[in-house]
DNA sequence: TATGAATGAGACTTCATTCAT
DNA sequence: TATGAATGAAGTCTCATTCAT
């Protein structure tokens, strides 16, 4: 290890540099999307905003779509981290608590960067590679299905797949719509009430 | 009225012609959207498909957006007609029947032209005038809120607004996603099961 | 016919206008090719040189290649016109006269616009649609083959196809190279000598 | 020489390495040209194909053009080697034999790497430094002119320069076109016939 | 001397919209 | 009122070349 004290850093240096460039580009994409909307997010503008030449942009992302995919994936990863954490927390808790926590987490996740979430949801045409970026729901579905499996004793007999579909789709829609289109619902008490209602919706269905 | 016996027919004639042109353009837009996607739906192509010169297109629609708005409104009107009819049917029926019927109607509505619905939902950036074309949900919300008001006696005490929001958002999401992304759920028995589940979801919540 | 005195001219007018635009574009392409070379012949520059917007350019030519193809075809047509005229002239003449005239015509053809001919021959990559623009030779081959057929009595027994190939290829190469790369050969006497030699080459072969 | 016993081997080593790198780059260029065409032959791609970093590529070749020039020269050297060998063989032979052999050599030369020859001939714009890479013909011309000088006794009185021009240009064109565009002419008997005809063409002219 | 990340001019092309006829 | 030729800003992407490490 000591033989190559300069080599390794050099290589790392360039890896770090690359990583930084990539990061800067994704960040810049997010910033422009939020600030100006998808229309204005040209690759030239993104490069400029990132302080990266257009040539470098295309070194790392072979198309504009690739950039957006990367951003969506990053965003989904962040949302899912919140959800994972919540489910971890309530693994041992009774279903009522767990579902409530999950709903709260869904709201929290949508609040991580609501403007970005909205642009990603509403302005990005689901075309080409974007056609199947349903990341969040698919993963959340599997996660919740497994959770229901582990809580089988507490719920009525269910087609787990169908139930997970119904629950996750509903929770996602309710929290998404509330956070993005009904900000008035999300005052402190409002949010409390919304969590109550959504949890009741799901629990009434599962029990 | 008698003063303009010649003008009126002629005017009617031209009104009819206008109507036909408008109709042809909206139809052409739908056709291209379904066949080729939003990307390929240029105004020139739409005009061509409709057999209308680009100049005339702009006589009837001041912008591309206006054309899309018209199409979305027409589509929403068609969807809502299905919903209205369903609710009319079950005005006198008990809530269980009504909700089940409503869910079935939501599926039927999404099946009127699923390809178009999908393109409208997924490929058209919600930007500018399109930002607030939530037509369906808003109107459905108001409709269902009123329905709940009339059925107050059958449900638990509710914040009608909040309840309508939760129900409509869920039903819309579940039916939309099932129809557009889970065709395997919509075999004959599958659809039956889905209606059961969605109705149970809503009724468990309302009762 | 008298009912539509304005319609017809209008249509013609636009046809003429189109024709003029197309013509201007092809002309501009030739001019830029000769003046600046193929490298510099960008579509934007061609449009500018033609006084035609880039949008119009693409209305008439779906790609840069199409523009070049059109130019090559026009050029080939002009070259061939010279050759056709020459062959027409000597249809009744003995072979010696005919071949001599043909060689002279080949030189004359290459001199119609030698700079353009050179650019077309040397700078334009034979790729895509350009791969098979052998127009001149193919057509000349067929023409000469037919000529040989009509003069069968004057020549030795020949595989007409092979003979036409050998003759046309040689004449084309000799005249092309002389005109484009050996201008010193084409003084008045020089040209005379070259015609003598090329004719001798071909006649020595055919007789 | 003895003063630098260590330097020299090391230098040699590095010279060999350089030579190998240069060779690899030229080889890679040829490979890409043949496989993908000139369009796709970017310097980055060539470096990659050669296993040489783009930085090193520019250490050895100051420009893309230089690389292509090197390849063309190598290719021409190989072609000419075939021609030289043929002429050497027939130095003492009568003209008929010599010319026949020369034509056969021209075909053989074009068959060394016909795909590469075609790309070099048809896809590479003769621009800048490439403008005058007529290597083959110029050298062949001089060679044949000298040959004719030595065979003066066997031919009719000639302007040697002019005669060499006519012969070499014709042979080159006929063999080039046959090999690259008329593969059907080059079956075993076909090639025989072609050699006969081309030799007859030249001999008919020289005698 | 080798490496490969970075550069950025500039190429081709599309499309919403205008306007003369 | 209809037509469709014309417009040109703006977008995506490539590639020869440079230069810090």
PDB file of C-alpha atoms in Angstrom, chain D residues 12-185:
ATOM      1  CA  UNK D  12      15.714   1.466 -28.240  1.00  0.00           C
ATOM      2  CA  UNK D  13      13.144  -0.033 -26.006  1.00  0.00           C
ATOM      3  CA  UNK D  14      11.206   3.171 -26.023  1.00  0.00           C
ATOM      4  CA  UNK D  15      11.678   3.544 -29.737  1.00  0.00           C
ATOM      5  CA  UNK D  16      10.266   0.120 -30.224  1.00  0.00           C
ATOM      6  CA  UNK D  17       7.430   0.959 -27.951  1.00  0.00           C
ATOM      7  CA  UNK D  18       6.765   4.101 -29.903  1.00  0.00           C
ATOM      8  CA  UNK D  19       6.805   2.176 -33.112  1.00  0.00           C
ATOM      9  CA  UNK D  20       4.383  -0.303 -31.671  1.00  0.00           C
ATOM     10  CA  UNK D  21       2.075   2.442 -30.487  1.00  0.00           C
ATOM     11  CA  UNK D  22       2.146   4.158 -33.846  1.00  0.00           C
ATOM     12  CA  UNK D  23       1.507   0.857 -35.542  1.00  0.00           C
ATOM     13  CA  UNK D  24      -1.381   0.068 -33.229  1.00  0.00           C
ATOM     14  CA  UNK D  25      -2.960   3.418 -33.951  1.00  0.00           C
ATOM     15  CA  UNK D  26      -2.706   3.076 -37.695  1.00  0.00           C
ATOM     16  CA  UNK D  27      -4.036  -0.463 -37.489  1.00  0.00           C
ATOM     17  CA  UNK D  28      -6.930   0.657 -35.345  1.00  0.00           C
ATOM     18  CA  UNK D  29      -7.738   3.406 -37.793  1.00  0.00           C
ATOM     19  CA  UNK D  30      -7.851   0.916 -40.635  1.00  0.00           C
ATOM     20  CA  UNK D  31     -10.016  -1.449 -38.644  1.00  0.00           C
ATOM     21  CA  UNK D  32     -12.538   1.195 -37.709  1.00  0.00           C
ATOM     22  CA  UNK D  33     -12.591   2.653 -41.179  1.00  0.00           C
ATOM     23  CA  UNK D  34     -13.398  -0.743 -42.647  1.00  0.00           C
ATOM     24  CA  UNK D  35     -15.789  -1.819 -39.959  1.00  0.00           C
ATOM     25  CA  UNK D  36     -17.681   1.412 -39.339  1.00  0.00           C
ATOM     26  CA  UNK D  37     -16.765   3.928 -41.990  1.00  0.00           C
ATOM     27  CA  UNK D  38     -15.082   7.277 -41.817  1.00  0.00           C
ATOM     28  CA  UNK D  39     -17.998   8.942 -40.074  1.00  0.00           C
ATOM     29  CA  UNK D  40     -17.537   6.815 -37.028  1.00  0.00           C
ATOM     30  CA  UNK D  41     -13.783   7.062 -36.946  1.00  0.00           C
ATOM     31  CA  UNK D  42     -13.369   9.629 -34.206  1.00  0.00           C
ATOM     32  CA  UNK D  43      -9.983  10.066 -32.645  1.00  0.00           C
ATOM     33  CA  UNK D  44     -11.320   8.945 -29.297  1.00  0.00           C
ATOM     34  CA  UNK D  45     -12.670   5.758 -30.814  1.00  0.00           C
ATOM     35  CA  UNK D  46      -9.416   5.102 -32.613  1.00  0.00           C
ATOM     36  CA  UNK D  47      -7.459   5.531 -29.415  1.00  0.00           C
ATOM     37  CA  UNK D  48      -9.777   3.176 -27.624  1.00  0.00           C
ATOM     38  CA  UNK D  49      -9.608   0.570 -30.362  1.00  0.00           C
ATOM     39  CA  UNK D  50      -5.825   0.789 -30.277  1.00  0.00           C
ATOM     40  CA  UNK D  51      -5.691   0.613 -26.517  1.00  0.00           C
ATOM     41  CA  UNK D  52      -3.973   3.972 -26.481  1.00  0.00           C
ATOM     42  CA  UNK D  53      -5.166   6.960 -24.534  1.00  0.00           C
ATOM     43  CA  UNK D  54      -6.325   9.942 -26.488  1.00  0.00           C
ATOM     44  CA  UNK D  55      -3.495  11.933 -24.954  1.00  0.00           C
ATOM     45  CA  UNK D  56      -0.932   9.516 -26.297  1.00  0.00           C
ATOM     46  CA  UNK D  57      -2.563   9.465 -29.675  1.00  0.00           C
ATOM     47  CA  UNK D  58      -1.922  13.174 -29.953  1.00  0.00           C
ATOM     48  CA  UNK D  59       1.645  12.603 -28.850  1.00  0.00           C
ATOM     49  CA  UNK D  60       2.232  10.535 -31.941  1.00  0.00           C
ATOM     50  CA  UNK D  61      -0.113  12.154 -34.418  1.00  0.00           C
ATOM     51  CA  UNK D  62      -0.689  15.872 -34.210  1.00  0.00           C
ATOM     52  CA  UNK D  63      -4.104  15.623 -35.780  1.00  0.00           C
ATOM     53  CA  UNK D  64      -6.637  13.224 -37.091  1.00  0.00           C
ATOM     54  CA  UNK D  65      -5.508  14.060 -40.575  1.00  0.00           C
ATOM     55  CA  UNK D  66      -1.991  12.940 -39.779  1.00  0.00           C
ATOM     56  CA  UNK D  67      -3.325   9.573 -38.755  1.00  0.00           C
ATOM     57  CA  UNK D  68      -5.240   9.161 -41.955  1.00  0.00           C
ATOM     58  CA  UNK D  69      -2.275  10.296 -44.018  1.00  0.00           C
ATOM     59  CA  UNK D  70      -0.125   7.685 -42.321  1.00  0.00           C
ATOM     60  CA  UNK D  71      -2.678   5.018 -43.081  1.00  0.00           C
ATOM     61  CA  UNK D  72      -3.001   6.043 -46.692  1.00  0.00           C
ATOM     62  CA  UNK D  73       0.737   6.057 -47.111  1.00  0.00           C
ATOM     63  CA  UNK D  74       1.043   2.637 -45.586  1.00  0.00           C
ATOM     64  CA  UNK D  75      -1.693   1.353 -47.824  1.00  0.00           C
ATOM     65  CA  UNK D  76      -0.115   2.893 -50.898  1.00  0.00           C
ATOM     66  CA  UNK D  77       3.236   1.416 -49.970  1.00  0.00           C
ATOM     67  CA  UNK D  78       1.663  -2.009 -49.834  1.00  0.00           C
ATOM     68  CA  UNK D  79      -0.050  -1.555 -53.183  1.00  0.00           C
ATOM     69  CA  UNK D  80       3.114  -0.306 -54.780  1.00  0.00           C
ATOM     70  CA  UNK D  81       5.108  -3.210 -53.439  1.00  0.00           C
ATOM     71  CA  UNK D  82       2.910  -5.496 -55.478  1.00  0.00           C
ATOM     72  CA  UNK D  83       3.436  -3.374 -58.547  1.00  0.00           C
ATOM     73  CA  UNK D  84       7.173  -3.118 -58.077  1.00  0.00           C
ATOM     74  CA  UNK D  85       7.446  -6.840 -57.693  1.00  0.00           C
ATOM     75  CA  UNK D  86       5.493  -7.393 -60.876  1.00  0.00           C
ATOM     76  CA  UNK D  87       7.603  -4.996 -62.888  1.00  0.00           C
ATOM     77  CA  UNK D  88      10.780  -6.499 -61.532  1.00  0.00           C
ATOM     78  CA  UNK D  89       9.628  -9.889 -62.671  1.00  0.00           C
ATOM     79  CA  UNK D  90       9.030  -8.833 -66.247  1.00  0.00           C
ATOM     80  CA  UNK D  91      11.897  -6.466 -66.768  1.00  0.00           C
ATOM     81  CA  UNK D  92      13.385  -8.799 -69.363  1.00  0.00           C
ATOM     82  CA  UNK D  93      10.109 -10.008 -70.788  1.00  0.00           C
ATOM     83  CA  UNK D  94       8.502  -8.639 -73.954  1.00  0.00           C
ATOM     84  CA  UNK D  95       6.036  -5.789 -73.587  1.00  0.00           C
ATOM     85  CA  UNK D  96       2.987  -7.972 -74.094  1.00  0.00           C
ATOM     86  CA  UNK D  97       3.935 -10.060 -71.127  1.00  0.00           C
ATOM     87  CA  UNK D  98       4.939  -7.065 -69.088  1.00  0.00           C
ATOM     88  CA  UNK D  99       1.728  -5.151 -69.574  1.00  0.00           C
ATOM     89  CA  UNK D 100      -0.382  -8.171 -68.887  1.00  0.00           C
ATOM     90  CA  UNK D 101       1.537  -8.762 -65.709  1.00  0.00           C
ATOM     91  CA  UNK D 102       1.162  -5.147 -64.710  1.00  0.00           C
ATOM     92  CA  UNK D 103      -2.588  -5.260 -65.124  1.00  0.00           C
ATOM     93  CA  UNK D 104      -2.784  -8.441 -63.095  1.00  0.00           C
ATOM     94  CA  UNK D 105      -0.675  -6.779 -60.425  1.00  0.00           C
ATOM     95  CA  UNK D 106      -3.013  -3.802 -60.366  1.00  0.00           C
ATOM     96  CA  UNK D 107      -5.920  -6.110 -59.695  1.00  0.00           C
ATOM     97  CA  UNK D 108      -3.960  -7.998 -57.075  1.00  0.00           C
ATOM     98  CA  UNK D 109      -3.011  -4.742 -55.426  1.00  0.00           C
ATOM     99  CA  UNK D 110      -6.608  -3.602 -55.264  1.00  0.00           C
ATOM    100  CA  UNK D 111      -7.497  -6.897 -53.740  1.00  0.00           C
ATOM    101  CA  UNK D 112      -5.019  -6.623 -50.889  1.00  0.00           C
ATOM    102  CA  UNK D 113      -7.635  -4.896 -48.775  1.00  0.00           C
ATOM    103  CA  UNK D 114     -10.482  -3.853 -51.011  1.00  0.00           C
ATOM    104  CA  UNK D 115     -12.697  -2.648 -48.202  1.00  0.00           C
ATOM    105  CA  UNK D 116     -10.049  -0.358 -46.886  1.00  0.00           C
ATOM    106  CA  UNK D 117      -9.206   0.800 -50.379  1.00  0.00           C
ATOM    107  CA  UNK D 118     -12.801   1.641 -50.991  1.00  0.00           C
ATOM    108  CA  UNK D 119     -13.195   3.615 -47.810  1.00  0.00           C
ATOM    109  CA  UNK D 120      -9.998   5.498 -48.458  1.00  0.00           C
ATOM    110  CA  UNK D 121     -11.117   6.228 -51.996  1.00  0.00           C
ATOM    111  CA  UNK D 122     -14.721   7.092 -51.351  1.00  0.00           C
ATOM    112  CA  UNK D 123     -15.267   8.315 -47.852  1.00  0.00           C
ATOM    113  CA  UNK D 124     -12.269  10.417 -47.035  1.00  0.00           C
ATOM    114  CA  UNK D 125     -12.662  14.010 -48.132  1.00  0.00           C
ATOM    115  CA  UNK D 126      -9.624  15.175 -50.071  1.00  0.00           C
ATOM    116  CA  UNK D 127      -9.168  18.301 -48.029  1.00  0.00           C
ATOM    117  CA  UNK D 128      -6.203  19.963 -46.391  1.00  0.00           C
ATOM    118  CA  UNK D 129      -3.220  17.650 -46.247  1.00  0.00           C
ATOM    119  CA  UNK D 130      -5.238  14.979 -48.019  1.00  0.00           C
ATOM    120  CA  UNK D 131      -5.721  17.157 -51.037  1.00  0.00           C
ATOM    121  CA  UNK D 132      -2.749  15.755 -52.843  1.00  0.00           C
ATOM    122  CA  UNK D 133      -2.459  12.229 -51.630  1.00  0.00           C
ATOM    123  CA  UNK D 134      -2.465  10.893 -55.147  1.00  0.00           C
ATOM    124  CA  UNK D 135       0.563   8.898 -54.155  1.00  0.00           C
ATOM    125  CA  UNK D 136      -0.286   5.770 -56.016  1.00  0.00           C
ATOM    126  CA  UNK D 137      -0.834   7.314 -59.364  1.00  0.00           C
ATOM    127  CA  UNK D 138       2.039   9.723 -59.278  1.00  0.00           C
ATOM    128  CA  UNK D 139       4.490   7.046 -58.299  1.00  0.00           C
ATOM    129  CA  UNK D 140       2.975   4.511 -60.649  1.00  0.00           C
ATOM    130  CA  UNK D 141       3.125   7.059 -63.406  1.00  0.00           C
ATOM    131  CA  UNK D 142       6.822   7.677 -62.929  1.00  0.00           C
ATOM    132  CA  UNK D 143       7.507   4.007 -62.681  1.00  0.00           C
ATOM    133  CA  UNK D 144       5.641   3.184 -65.834  1.00  0.00           C
ATOM    134  CA  UNK D 145       7.120   6.084 -67.711  1.00  0.00           C
ATOM    135  CA  UNK D 146      10.580   4.738 -66.907  1.00  0.00           C
ATOM    136  CA  UNK D 147       9.503   1.284 -67.925  1.00  0.00           C
ATOM    137  CA  UNK D 148       8.251   2.584 -71.233  1.00  0.00           C
ATOM    138  CA  UNK D 149      11.564   4.347 -71.665  1.00  0.00           C
ATOM    139  CA  UNK D 150      13.371   1.080 -71.263  1.00  0.00           C
ATOM    140  CA  UNK D 151      11.013  -0.605 -73.696  1.00  0.00           C
ATOM    141  CA  UNK D 152      11.150   2.202 -76.215  1.00  0.00           C
ATOM    142  CA  UNK D 153      12.214  -0.174 -78.924  1.00  0.00           C
ATOM    143  CA  UNK D 154       9.039  -2.199 -78.664  1.00  0.00           C
ATOM    144  CA  UNK D 155       6.495   0.596 -78.840  1.00  0.00           C
ATOM    145  CA  UNK D 156       5.505   3.125 -81.420  1.00  0.00           C
ATOM    146  CA  UNK D 157       6.993   6.613 -81.049  1.00  0.00           C
ATOM    147  CA  UNK D 158       5.413   8.141 -77.973  1.00  0.00           C
ATOM    148  CA  UNK D 159       5.248  11.170 -75.777  1.00  0.00           C
ATOM    149  CA  UNK D 160       6.313   9.093 -72.796  1.00  0.00           C
ATOM    150  CA  UNK D 161       4.723  11.363 -70.276  1.00  0.00           C
ATOM    151  CA  UNK D 162       1.418  11.494 -71.998  1.00  0.00           C
ATOM    152  CA  UNK D 163       1.424   7.786 -72.728  1.00  0.00           C
ATOM    153  CA  UNK D 164       2.218   6.907 -69.121  1.00  0.00           C
ATOM    154  CA  UNK D 165      -0.566   9.156 -68.003  1.00  0.00           C
ATOM    155  CA  UNK D 166      -3.095   7.560 -70.310  1.00  0.00           C
ATOM    156  CA  UNK D 167      -2.056   4.009 -69.495  1.00  0.00           C
ATOM    157  CA  UNK D 168      -1.735   4.322 -65.770  1.00  0.00           C
ATOM    158  CA  UNK D 169      -4.916   6.314 -65.393  1.00  0.00           C
ATOM    159  CA  UNK D 170      -6.848   3.767 -67.433  1.00  0.00           C
ATOM    160  CA  UNK D 171      -5.446   0.724 -65.721  1.00  0.00           C
ATOM    161  CA  UNK D 172      -6.011   2.199 -62.328  1.00  0.00           C
ATOM    162  CA  UNK D 173      -9.577   3.154 -63.131  1.00  0.00           C
ATOM    163  CA  UNK D 174     -10.507  -0.133 -64.740  1.00  0.00           C
ATOM    164  CA  UNK D 175      -9.033  -2.283 -62.005  1.00  0.00           C
ATOM    165  CA  UNK D 176     -10.255  -0.047 -59.220  1.00  0.00           C
ATOM    166  CA  UNK D 177     -13.803   0.071 -60.487  1.00  0.00           C
ATOM    167  CA  UNK D 178     -13.921  -3.613 -61.278  1.00  0.00           C
ATOM    168  CA  UNK D 179     -12.618  -4.684 -57.897  1.00  0.00           C
ATOM    169  CA  UNK D 180     -14.700  -2.286 -55.878  1.00  0.00           C
ATOM    170  CA  UNK D 181     -17.914  -2.017 -57.805  1.00  0.00           C
ATOM    171  CA  UNK D 182     -18.169  -5.006 -60.101  1.00  0.00           C
ATOM    172  CA  UNK D 183     -17.320  -7.997 -57.981  1.00  0.00           C
ATOM    173  CA  UNK D 184     -19.261 -10.119 -60.453  1.00  0.00           C
ATOM    174  CA  UNK D 185     -16.523  -9.406 -62.983  1.00  0.00           C
TER     175      UNK D 185
END
